[in-house]
Amino acid sequence: MSVSPGSPPRRRAAVVGTGAIAGGSHLPALRAHADRVELVAAVDVDPQRLDAFRTQAGERVAGYTSVEAMLDAERPELVLIGTPPALHRDQTVAALKAGAWVLCEKPLTLSLAEYDDIAAAEEASGAYAAVVFQHRYGSGALHARQLITSGALGAPLVAHCQTTWHRDAAYYAAPWRGTWAGEGGGPTMGHGIHQYDLLLHLLGEWEEIRAMAARLVHDTESEDVSTALVRFRGGALATVVNSVLSPDEVSRIRVDCADATVELTHLYGHTNDSWVYTPAPHVPSERATAWRTPAHDVPSSHTAQLGALLDAYDTGVRPPGSGRDARATLEFAAALYKAAFTGRSVHAGEIGPGDPFYAAMHGEHPDWAPKERA
């Protein structure tokens, strides 16, 4: 494919992990940005799965069963990681050391300690690692954030964040699911993290969290439901629910501001029509008209996030969804677990080296930490 004069060269990309998320989300994103990025390699420990992905890619994509061998041979500029969570830290650090930028599926790491390992690798290499939080992207989310942060809707006062999904026993048949070592946690880490990441993106820094968690159905190490009450630095109060026990599945965020209610209702992705703005009775109609959704409808997606990352790469700046920004979402998860397992409120910034919840989301709590197997 030709590149127009003066435009940045196509970036060489590799995919690590060729399962459903790679074929269903990363590959379409790469194709959508084919004028800016070229898929040159794929890595998977399963040769059959790797071959199937390479066939699906429909390009001359080199195949590897080792991340290190791929990095050494191909020297990609961008690595997209879609492996199970326990592998993310080491694979991300390896890519960063090779000078590649990284876009990794959530959670980027299983703990704040692991995240800080990645921050150190970024510092040493000059490359960056971003986590896939695709619900932040797209025209609807961008529009809502601009309205809320600019004060156009008045001060945020009350919010609800709901991830009520359903996962059966077959879902947990994968040996790494439902374990701390394999997944880092339950729906708080693996499912609801998308919605409360978007909530944090809309409302900013949180100040205090109180929470509960339980195993009500599934025989797992981690929870299958958690709930939280959150106070934001700006004063807003929020509820957060993360569940895999809910037959009627929905993802929802509602923010009640002084002058309007903003509601997002979807499941795994949103468009402009997923967002609804309801003005307060005192708001004149011409002001409410200005809140209508933007003219262009860009769905939330890996495609939208990859475009933002490529923009950052081309200008040499830290990409969105990385650094302190992404760490704040992981800190929220750790604080929710700590609040739930200790029964006390947790404040932003209190979990650091020496705190058991810094090293693992279970915090070595006797009722929740992994049990030694006989």
PDB file of N, CA, C and O in Angstrom, residues 32-97:
ATOM      1  N   ALA A  32      -8.660  -1.763   9.786  1.00  0.00           N
ATOM      2  CA  ALA A  32      -9.239  -0.427   9.653  1.00  0.00           C
ATOM      3  C   ALA A  32      -8.164   0.644   9.546  1.00  0.00           C
ATOM      4  O   ALA A  32      -8.398   1.711   8.963  1.00  0.00           O
ATOM      5  N   HIS A  33      -7.000   0.360  10.111  1.00  0.00           N
ATOM      6  CA  HIS A  33      -5.891   1.318  10.068  1.00  0.00           C
ATOM      7  C   HIS A  33      -4.751   0.799   9.190  1.00  0.00           C
ATOM      8  O   HIS A  33      -3.578   1.070   9.456  1.00  0.00           O
ATOM      9  N   ALA A  34      -5.102   0.067   8.141  1.00  0.00           N
ATOM     10  CA  ALA A  34      -4.089  -0.560   7.294  1.00  0.00           C
ATOM     11  C   ALA A  34      -3.188   0.458   6.599  1.00  0.00           C
ATOM     12  O   ALA A  34      -2.084   0.110   6.171  1.00  0.00           O
ATOM     13  N   ASP A  35      -3.630   1.704   6.490  1.00  0.00           N
ATOM     14  CA  ASP A  35      -2.782   2.729   5.897  1.00  0.00           C
ATOM     15  C   ASP A  35      -1.727   3.229   6.875  1.00  0.00           C
ATOM     16  O   ASP A  35      -0.789   3.938   6.472  1.00  0.00           O
ATOM     17  N   ARG A  36      -1.851   2.822   8.152  1.00  0.00           N
ATOM     18  CA  ARG A  36      -0.932   3.327   9.177  1.00  0.00           C
ATOM     19  C   ARG A  36      -0.139   2.227   9.872  1.00  0.00           C
ATOM     20  O   ARG A  36       0.864   2.515  10.525  1.00  0.00           O
ATOM     21  N   VAL A  37      -0.611   0.987   9.778  1.00  0.00           N
ATOM     22  CA  VAL A  37       0.032  -0.095  10.515  1.00  0.00           C
ATOM     23  C   VAL A  37      -0.043  -1.375   9.694  1.00  0.00           C
ATOM     24  O   VAL A  37      -1.029  -1.616   8.986  1.00  0.00           O
ATOM     25  N   GLU A  38       1.003  -2.191   9.779  1.00  0.00           N
ATOM     26  CA  GLU A  38       1.097  -3.437   9.028  1.00  0.00           C
ATOM     27  C   GLU A  38       1.338  -4.593   9.987  1.00  0.00           C
ATOM     28  O   GLU A  38       2.292  -4.557  10.783  1.00  0.00           O
ATOM     29  N   LEU A  39       0.477  -5.599   9.941  1.00  0.00           N
ATOM     30  CA  LEU A  39       0.659  -6.789  10.759  1.00  0.00           C
ATOM     31  C   LEU A  39       1.717  -7.678  10.119  1.00  0.00           C
ATOM     32  O   LEU A  39       1.534  -8.173   9.010  1.00  0.00           O
ATOM     33  N   VAL A  40       2.837  -7.885  10.838  1.00  0.00           N
ATOM     34  CA  VAL A  40       3.946  -8.659  10.272  1.00  0.00           C
ATOM     35  C   VAL A  40       4.163  -9.993  10.960  1.00  0.00           C
ATOM     36  O   VAL A  40       4.819 -10.876  10.403  1.00  0.00           O
ATOM     37  N   ALA A  41       3.628 -10.161  12.195  1.00  0.00           N
ATOM     38  CA  ALA A  41       3.902 -11.400  12.928  1.00  0.00           C
ATOM     39  C   ALA A  41       2.813 -11.684  13.943  1.00  0.00           C
ATOM     40  O   ALA A  41       2.091 -10.780  14.381  1.00  0.00           O
ATOM     41  N   ALA A  42       2.694 -12.967  14.294  1.00  0.00           N
ATOM     42  CA  ALA A  42       1.765 -13.406  15.329  1.00  0.00           C
ATOM     43  C   ALA A  42       2.440 -14.482  16.164  1.00  0.00           C
ATOM     44  O   ALA A  42       3.268 -15.247  15.655  1.00  0.00           O
ATOM     45  N   VAL A  43       2.070 -14.534  17.452  1.00  0.00           N
ATOM     46  CA  VAL A  43       2.678 -15.476  18.389  1.00  0.00           C
ATOM     47  C   VAL A  43       1.584 -16.230  19.127  1.00  0.00           C
ATOM     48  O   VAL A  43       0.609 -15.631  19.603  1.00  0.00           O
ATOM     49  N   ASP A  44       1.736 -17.546  19.232  1.00  0.00           N
ATOM     50  CA  ASP A  44       0.849 -18.357  20.055  1.00  0.00           C
ATOM     51  C   ASP A  44       1.544 -19.678  20.360  1.00  0.00           C
ATOM     52  O   ASP A  44       2.272 -20.209  19.514  1.00  0.00           O
ATOM     53  N   VAL A  45       1.323 -20.198  21.566  1.00  0.00           N
ATOM     54  CA  VAL A  45       1.934 -21.479  21.930  1.00  0.00           C
ATOM     55  C   VAL A  45       1.212 -22.651  21.285  1.00  0.00           C
ATOM     56  O   VAL A  45       1.731 -23.764  21.259  1.00  0.00           O
ATOM     57  N   ASP A  46       0.008 -22.405  20.769  1.00  0.00           N
ATOM     58  CA  ASP A  46      -0.779 -23.444  20.099  1.00  0.00           C
ATOM     59  C   ASP A  46      -0.602 -23.291  18.591  1.00  0.00           C
ATOM     60  O   ASP A  46      -1.158 -22.360  17.985  1.00  0.00           O
ATOM     61  N   PRO A  47       0.150 -24.175  17.952  1.00  0.00           N
ATOM     62  CA  PRO A  47       0.403 -24.020  16.513  1.00  0.00           C
ATOM     63  C   PRO A  47      -0.857 -24.026  15.666  1.00  0.00           C
ATOM     64  O   PRO A  47      -0.939 -23.289  14.670  1.00  0.00           O
ATOM     65  N   GLN A  48      -1.856 -24.827  16.030  1.00  0.00           N
ATOM     66  CA  GLN A  48      -3.088 -24.872  15.235  1.00  0.00           C
ATOM     67  C   GLN A  48      -3.841 -23.547  15.328  1.00  0.00           C
ATOM     68  O   GLN A  48      -4.351 -23.042  14.324  1.00  0.00           O
ATOM     69  N   ARG A  49      -3.924 -23.001  16.533  1.00  0.00           N
ATOM     70  CA  ARG A  49      -4.600 -21.716  16.698  1.00  0.00           C
ATOM     71  C   ARG A  49      -3.835 -20.616  15.958  1.00  0.00           C
ATOM     72  O   ARG A  49      -4.429 -19.728  15.342  1.00  0.00           O
ATOM     73  N   LEU A  50      -2.526 -20.677  16.022  1.00  0.00           N
ATOM     74  CA  LEU A  50      -1.689 -19.708  15.320  1.00  0.00           C
ATOM     75  C   LEU A  50      -1.913 -19.778  13.811  1.00  0.00           C
ATOM     76  O   LEU A  50      -2.095 -18.741  13.147  1.00  0.00           O
ATOM     77  N   ASP A  51      -1.930 -20.988  13.270  1.00  0.00           N
ATOM     78  CA  ASP A  51      -2.138 -21.138  11.833  1.00  0.00           C
ATOM     79  C   ASP A  51      -3.519 -20.639  11.414  1.00  0.00           C
ATOM     80  O   ASP A  51      -3.673 -20.022  10.349  1.00  0.00           O
ATOM     81  N   ALA A  52      -4.519 -20.901  12.248  1.00  0.00           N
ATOM     82  CA  ALA A  52      -5.876 -20.441  11.933  1.00  0.00           C
ATOM     83  C   ALA A  52      -5.933 -18.913  11.889  1.00  0.00           C
ATOM     84  O   ALA A  52      -6.584 -18.325  11.019  1.00  0.00           O
ATOM     85  N   PHE A  53      -5.242 -18.269  12.823  1.00  0.00           N
ATOM     86  CA  PHE A  53      -5.222 -16.806  12.842  1.00  0.00           C
ATOM     87  C   PHE A  53      -4.498 -16.258  11.616  1.00  0.00           C
ATOM     88  O   PHE A  53      -4.952 -15.294  10.985  1.00  0.00           O
ATOM     89  N   ARG A  54      -3.380 -16.875  11.269  1.00  0.00           N
ATOM     90  CA  ARG A  54      -2.616 -16.401  10.112  1.00  0.00           C
ATOM     91  C   ARG A  54      -3.448 -16.539   8.831  1.00  0.00           C
ATOM     92  O   ARG A  54      -3.402 -15.681   7.959  1.00  0.00           O
ATOM     93  N   THR A  55      -4.222 -17.600   8.749  1.00  0.00           N
ATOM     94  CA  THR A  55      -5.116 -17.765   7.596  1.00  0.00           C
ATOM     95  C   THR A  55      -6.192 -16.686   7.597  1.00  0.00           C
ATOM     96  O   THR A  55      -6.506 -16.094   6.562  1.00  0.00           O
ATOM     97  N   GLN A  56      -6.745 -16.416   8.778  1.00  0.00           N
ATOM     98  CA  GLN A  56      -7.765 -15.378   8.898  1.00  0.00           C
ATOM     99  C   GLN A  56      -7.211 -14.009   8.529  1.00  0.00           C
ATOM    100  O   GLN A  56      -7.913 -13.194   7.909  1.00  0.00           O
ATOM    101  N   ALA A  57      -5.963 -13.753   8.929  1.00  0.00           N
ATOM    102  CA  ALA A  57      -5.361 -12.450   8.657  1.00  0.00           C
ATOM    103  C   ALA A  57      -5.248 -12.196   7.161  1.00  0.00           C
ATOM    104  O   ALA A  57      -5.322 -11.048   6.701  1.00  0.00           O
ATOM    105  N   GLY A  58      -5.064 -13.264   6.391  1.00  0.00           N
ATOM    106  CA  GLY A  58      -5.041 -13.119   4.947  1.00  0.00           C
ATOM    107  C   GLY A  58      -3.857 -12.330   4.437  1.00  0.00           C
ATOM    108  O   GLY A  58      -3.894 -11.757   3.350  1.00  0.00           O
ATOM    109  N   GLU A  59      -2.807 -12.251   5.210  1.00  0.00           N
ATOM    110  CA  GLU A  59      -1.602 -11.547   4.813  1.00  0.00           C
ATOM    111  C   GLU A  59      -0.405 -12.466   5.034  1.00  0.00           C
ATOM    112  O   GLU A  59      -0.520 -13.543   5.591  1.00  0.00           O
ATOM    113  N   ARG A  60       0.725 -11.999   4.616  1.00  0.00           N
ATOM    114  CA  ARG A  60       1.947 -12.762   4.855  1.00  0.00           C
ATOM    115  C   ARG A  60       2.447 -12.455   6.268  1.00  0.00           C
ATOM    116  O   ARG A  60       3.336 -11.633   6.483  1.00  0.00           O
ATOM    117  N   VAL A  61       1.839 -13.114   7.232  1.00  0.00           N
ATOM    118  CA  VAL A  61       2.145 -12.886   8.653  1.00  0.00           C
ATOM    119  C   VAL A  61       3.025 -14.026   9.146  1.00  0.00           C
ATOM    120  O   VAL A  61       2.627 -15.195   9.098  1.00  0.00           O
ATOM    121  N   ALA A  62       4.190 -13.689   9.653  1.00  0.00           N
ATOM    122  CA  ALA A  62       5.094 -14.703  10.165  1.00  0.00           C
ATOM    123  C   ALA A  62       4.558 -15.271  11.468  1.00  0.00           C
ATOM    124  O   ALA A  62       3.949 -14.546  12.272  1.00  0.00           O
ATOM    125  N   GLY A  63       4.768 -16.550  11.700  1.00  0.00           N
ATOM    126  CA  GLY A  63       4.264 -17.203  12.901  1.00  0.00           C
ATOM    127  C   GLY A  63       5.381 -17.617  13.835  1.00  0.00           C
ATOM    128  O   GLY A  63       6.422 -18.117  13.387  1.00  0.00           O
ATOM    129  N   TYR A  64       5.153 -17.444  15.139  1.00  0.00           N
ATOM    130  CA  TYR A  64       6.134 -17.794  16.167  1.00  0.00           C
ATOM    131  C   TYR A  64       5.399 -18.404  17.359  1.00  0.00           C
ATOM    132  O   TYR A  64       4.247 -18.059  17.635  1.00  0.00           O
ATOM    133  N   THR A  65       6.101 -19.280  18.071  1.00  0.00           N
ATOM    134  CA  THR A  65       5.567 -19.805  19.332  1.00  0.00           C
ATOM    135  C   THR A  65       6.270 -19.194  20.530  1.00  0.00           C
ATOM    136  O   THR A  65       5.955 -19.541  21.668  1.00  0.00           O
ATOM    137  N   SER A  66       7.192 -18.271  20.311  1.00  0.00           N
ATOM    138  CA  SER A  66       7.944 -17.614  21.375  1.00  0.00           C
ATOM    139  C   SER A  66       7.919 -16.102  21.166  1.00  0.00           C
ATOM    140  O   SER A  66       8.242 -15.618  20.071  1.00  0.00           O
ATOM    141  N   VAL A  67       7.544 -15.355  22.204  1.00  0.00           N
ATOM    142  CA  VAL A  67       7.553 -13.903  22.128  1.00  0.00           C
ATOM    143  C   VAL A  67       8.972 -13.394  21.892  1.00  0.00           C
ATOM    144  O   VAL A  67       9.211 -12.506  21.057  1.00  0.00           O
ATOM    145  N   GLU A  68       9.921 -13.953  22.626  1.00  0.00           N
ATOM    146  CA  GLU A  68      11.307 -13.491  22.521  1.00  0.00           C
ATOM    147  C   GLU A  68      11.850 -13.702  21.106  1.00  0.00           C
ATOM    148  O   GLU A  68      12.533 -12.830  20.545  1.00  0.00           O
ATOM    149  N   ALA A  69      11.576 -14.875  20.523  1.00  0.00           N
ATOM    150  CA  ALA A  69      12.042 -15.148  19.165  1.00  0.00           C
ATOM    151  C   ALA A  69      11.420 -14.173  18.176  1.00  0.00           C
ATOM    152  O   ALA A  69      12.093 -13.687  17.249  1.00  0.00           O
ATOM    153  N   MET A  70      10.136 -13.878  18.346  1.00  0.00           N
ATOM    154  CA  MET A  70       9.474 -12.932  17.449  1.00  0.00           C
ATOM    155  C   MET A  70      10.083 -11.547  17.575  1.00  0.00           C
ATOM    156  O   MET A  70      10.384 -10.883  16.566  1.00  0.00           O
ATOM    157  N   LEU A  71      10.279 -11.083  18.799  1.00  0.00           N
ATOM    158  CA  LEU A  71      10.830  -9.742  18.999  1.00  0.00           C
ATOM    159  C   LEU A  71      12.226  -9.635  18.405  1.00  0.00           C
ATOM    160  O   LEU A  71      12.585  -8.614  17.789  1.00  0.00           O
ATOM    161  N   ASP A  72      13.014 -10.671  18.561  1.00  0.00           N
ATOM    162  CA  ASP A  72      14.383 -10.661  18.053  1.00  0.00           C
ATOM    163  C   ASP A  72      14.419 -10.660  16.530  1.00  0.00           C
ATOM    164  O   ASP A  72      15.230  -9.965  15.907  1.00  0.00           O
ATOM    165  N   ALA A  73      13.524 -11.421  15.904  1.00  0.00           N
ATOM    166  CA  ALA A  73      13.546 -11.563  14.451  1.00  0.00           C
ATOM    167  C   ALA A  73      12.836 -10.422  13.722  1.00  0.00           C
ATOM    168  O   ALA A  73      13.290  -9.977  12.663  1.00  0.00           O
ATOM    169  N   GLU A  74      11.721  -9.940  14.303  1.00  0.00           N
ATOM    170  CA  GLU A  74      10.865  -9.001  13.574  1.00  0.00           C
ATOM    171  C   GLU A  74      11.050  -7.540  13.979  1.00  0.00           C
ATOM    172  O   GLU A  74      10.752  -6.643  13.195  1.00  0.00           O
ATOM    173  N   ARG A  75      11.485  -7.295  15.206  1.00  0.00           N
ATOM    174  CA  ARG A  75      11.658  -5.930  15.726  1.00  0.00           C
ATOM    175  C   ARG A  75      10.426  -5.058  15.441  1.00  0.00           C
ATOM    176  O   ARG A  75      10.502  -3.990  14.827  1.00  0.00           O
ATOM    177  N   PRO A  76       9.241  -5.480  15.907  1.00  0.00           N
ATOM    178  CA  PRO A  76       8.035  -4.687  15.643  1.00  0.00           C
ATOM    179  C   PRO A  76       8.062  -3.374  16.418  1.00  0.00           C
ATOM    180  O   PRO A  76       8.716  -3.254  17.455  1.00  0.00           O
ATOM    181  N   GLU A  77       7.343  -2.409  15.912  1.00  0.00           N
ATOM    182  CA  GLU A  77       7.206  -1.123  16.611  1.00  0.00           C
ATOM    183  C   GLU A  77       6.017  -1.126  17.567  1.00  0.00           C
ATOM    184  O   GLU A  77       5.955  -0.319  18.484  1.00  0.00           O
ATOM    185  N   LEU A  78       5.065  -2.022  17.324  1.00  0.00           N
ATOM    186  CA  LEU A  78       3.857  -2.113  18.143  1.00  0.00           C
ATOM    187  C   LEU A  78       3.521  -3.582  18.376  1.00  0.00           C
ATOM    188  O   LEU A  78       3.546  -4.383  17.429  1.00  0.00           O
ATOM    189  N   VAL A  79       3.222  -3.931  19.634  1.00  0.00           N
ATOM    190  CA  VAL A  79       2.832  -5.292  19.990  1.00  0.00           C
ATOM    191  C   VAL A  79       1.451  -5.246  20.636  1.00  0.00           C
ATOM    192  O   VAL A  79       1.242  -4.511  21.608  1.00  0.00           O
ATOM    193  N   LEU A  80       0.524  -6.022  20.087  1.00  0.00           N
ATOM    194  CA  LEU A  80      -0.835  -6.130  20.613  1.00  0.00           C
ATOM    195  C   LEU A  80      -0.939  -7.449  21.370  1.00  0.00           C
ATOM    196  O   LEU A  80      -0.712  -8.512  20.792  1.00  0.00           O
ATOM    197  N   ILE A  81      -1.280  -7.380  22.663  1.00  0.00           N
ATOM    198  CA  ILE A  81      -1.263  -8.568  23.516  1.00  0.00           C
ATOM    199  C   ILE A  81      -2.687  -8.957  23.904  1.00  0.00           C
ATOM    200  O   ILE A  81      -3.429  -8.159  24.478  1.00  0.00           O
ATOM    201  N   GLY A  82      -3.030 -10.224  23.593  1.00  0.00           N
ATOM    202  CA  GLY A  82      -4.363 -10.734  23.918  1.00  0.00           C
ATOM    203  C   GLY A  82      -4.306 -12.092  24.579  1.00  0.00           C
ATOM    204  O   GLY A  82      -5.165 -12.945  24.332  1.00  0.00           O
ATOM    205  N   THR A  83      -3.301 -12.308  25.411  1.00  0.00           N
ATOM    206  CA  THR A  83      -3.118 -13.567  26.132  1.00  0.00           C
ATOM    207  C   THR A  83      -3.839 -13.517  27.484  1.00  0.00           C
ATOM    208  O   THR A  83      -4.295 -12.450  27.908  1.00  0.00           O
ATOM    209  N   PRO A  84      -3.922 -14.649  28.220  1.00  0.00           N
ATOM    210  CA  PRO A  84      -4.490 -14.606  29.572  1.00  0.00           C
ATOM    211  C   PRO A  84      -3.728 -13.637  30.470  1.00  0.00           C
ATOM    212  O   PRO A  84      -2.525 -13.407  30.291  1.00  0.00           O
ATOM    213  N   PRO A  85      -4.410 -13.047  31.460  1.00  0.00           N
ATOM    214  CA  PRO A  85      -3.834 -11.965  32.263  1.00  0.00           C
ATOM    215  C   PRO A  85      -2.511 -12.285  32.952  1.00  0.00           C
ATOM    216  O   PRO A  85      -1.668 -11.395  33.109  1.00  0.00           O
ATOM    217  N   ALA A  86      -2.310 -13.521  33.371  1.00  0.00           N
ATOM    218  CA  ALA A  86      -1.081 -13.854  34.098  1.00  0.00           C
ATOM    219  C   ALA A  86       0.172 -13.653  33.260  1.00  0.00           C
ATOM    220  O   ALA A  86       1.273 -13.520  33.804  1.00  0.00           O
ATOM    221  N   LEU A  87       0.012 -13.605  31.941  1.00  0.00           N
ATOM    222  CA  LEU A  87       1.158 -13.455  31.049  1.00  0.00           C
ATOM    223  C   LEU A  87       1.446 -12.004  30.688  1.00  0.00           C
ATOM    224  O   LEU A  87       2.491 -11.705  30.100  1.00  0.00           O
ATOM    225  N   HIS A  88       0.554 -11.109  31.005  1.00  0.00           N
ATOM    226  CA  HIS A  88       0.649  -9.741  30.515  1.00  0.00           C
ATOM    227  C   HIS A  88       1.910  -9.021  30.970  1.00  0.00           C
ATOM    228  O   HIS A  88       2.563  -8.347  30.168  1.00  0.00           O
ATOM    229  N   ARG A  89       2.238  -9.098  32.261  1.00  0.00           N
ATOM    230  CA  ARG A  89       3.377  -8.342  32.762  1.00  0.00           C
ATOM    231  C   ARG A  89       4.660  -8.726  32.036  1.00  0.00           C
ATOM    232  O   ARG A  89       5.364  -7.863  31.498  1.00  0.00           O
ATOM    233  N   ASP A  90       4.990 -10.012  31.987  1.00  0.00           N
ATOM    234  CA  ASP A  90       6.254 -10.443  31.393  1.00  0.00           C
ATOM    235  C   ASP A  90       6.294 -10.163  29.895  1.00  0.00           C
ATOM    236  O   ASP A  90       7.332  -9.740  29.360  1.00  0.00           O
ATOM    237  N   GLN A  91       5.180 -10.391  29.208  1.00  0.00           N
ATOM    238  CA  GLN A  91       5.174 -10.144  27.764  1.00  0.00           C
ATOM    239  C   GLN A  91       5.266  -8.652  27.449  1.00  0.00           C
ATOM    240  O   GLN A  91       5.942  -8.247  26.489  1.00  0.00           O
ATOM    241  N   THR A  92       4.609  -7.824  28.253  1.00  0.00           N
ATOM    242  CA  THR A  92       4.683  -6.384  28.057  1.00  0.00           C
ATOM    243  C   THR A  92       6.090  -5.872  28.312  1.00  0.00           C
ATOM    244  O   THR A  92       6.629  -5.068  27.532  1.00  0.00           O
ATOM    245  N   VAL A  93       6.709  -6.315  29.401  1.00  0.00           N
ATOM    246  CA  VAL A  93       8.072  -5.887  29.717  1.00  0.00           C
ATOM    247  C   VAL A  93       9.031  -6.310  28.607  1.00  0.00           C
ATOM    248  O   VAL A  93       9.907  -5.537  28.189  1.00  0.00           O
ATOM    249  N   ALA A  94       8.877  -7.529  28.083  1.00  0.00           N
ATOM    250  CA  ALA A  94       9.750  -7.997  27.004  1.00  0.00           C
ATOM    251  C   ALA A  94       9.609  -7.116  25.771  1.00  0.00           C
ATOM    252  O   ALA A  94      10.613  -6.750  25.128  1.00  0.00           O
ATOM    253  N   ALA A  95       8.383  -6.767  25.420  1.00  0.00           N
ATOM    254  CA  ALA A  95       8.164  -5.915  24.252  1.00  0.00           C
ATOM    255  C   ALA A  95       8.746  -4.524  24.470  1.00  0.00           C
ATOM    256  O   ALA A  95       9.368  -3.948  23.561  1.00  0.00           O
ATOM    257  N   LEU A  96       8.548  -3.967  25.655  1.00  0.00           N
ATOM    258  CA  LEU A  96       9.093  -2.640  25.954  1.00  0.00           C
ATOM    259  C   LEU A  96      10.619  -2.653  25.869  1.00  0.00           C
ATOM    260  O   LEU A  96      11.237  -1.733  25.303  1.00  0.00           O
ATOM    261  N   LYS A  97      11.242  -3.691  26.408  1.00  0.00           N
ATOM    262  CA  LYS A  97      12.708  -3.783  26.359  1.00  0.00           C
ATOM    263  C   LYS A  97      13.211  -3.855  24.929  1.00  0.00           C
ATOM    264  O   LYS A  97      14.328  -3.410  24.629  1.00  0.00           O
TER     265      LYS A  97
END
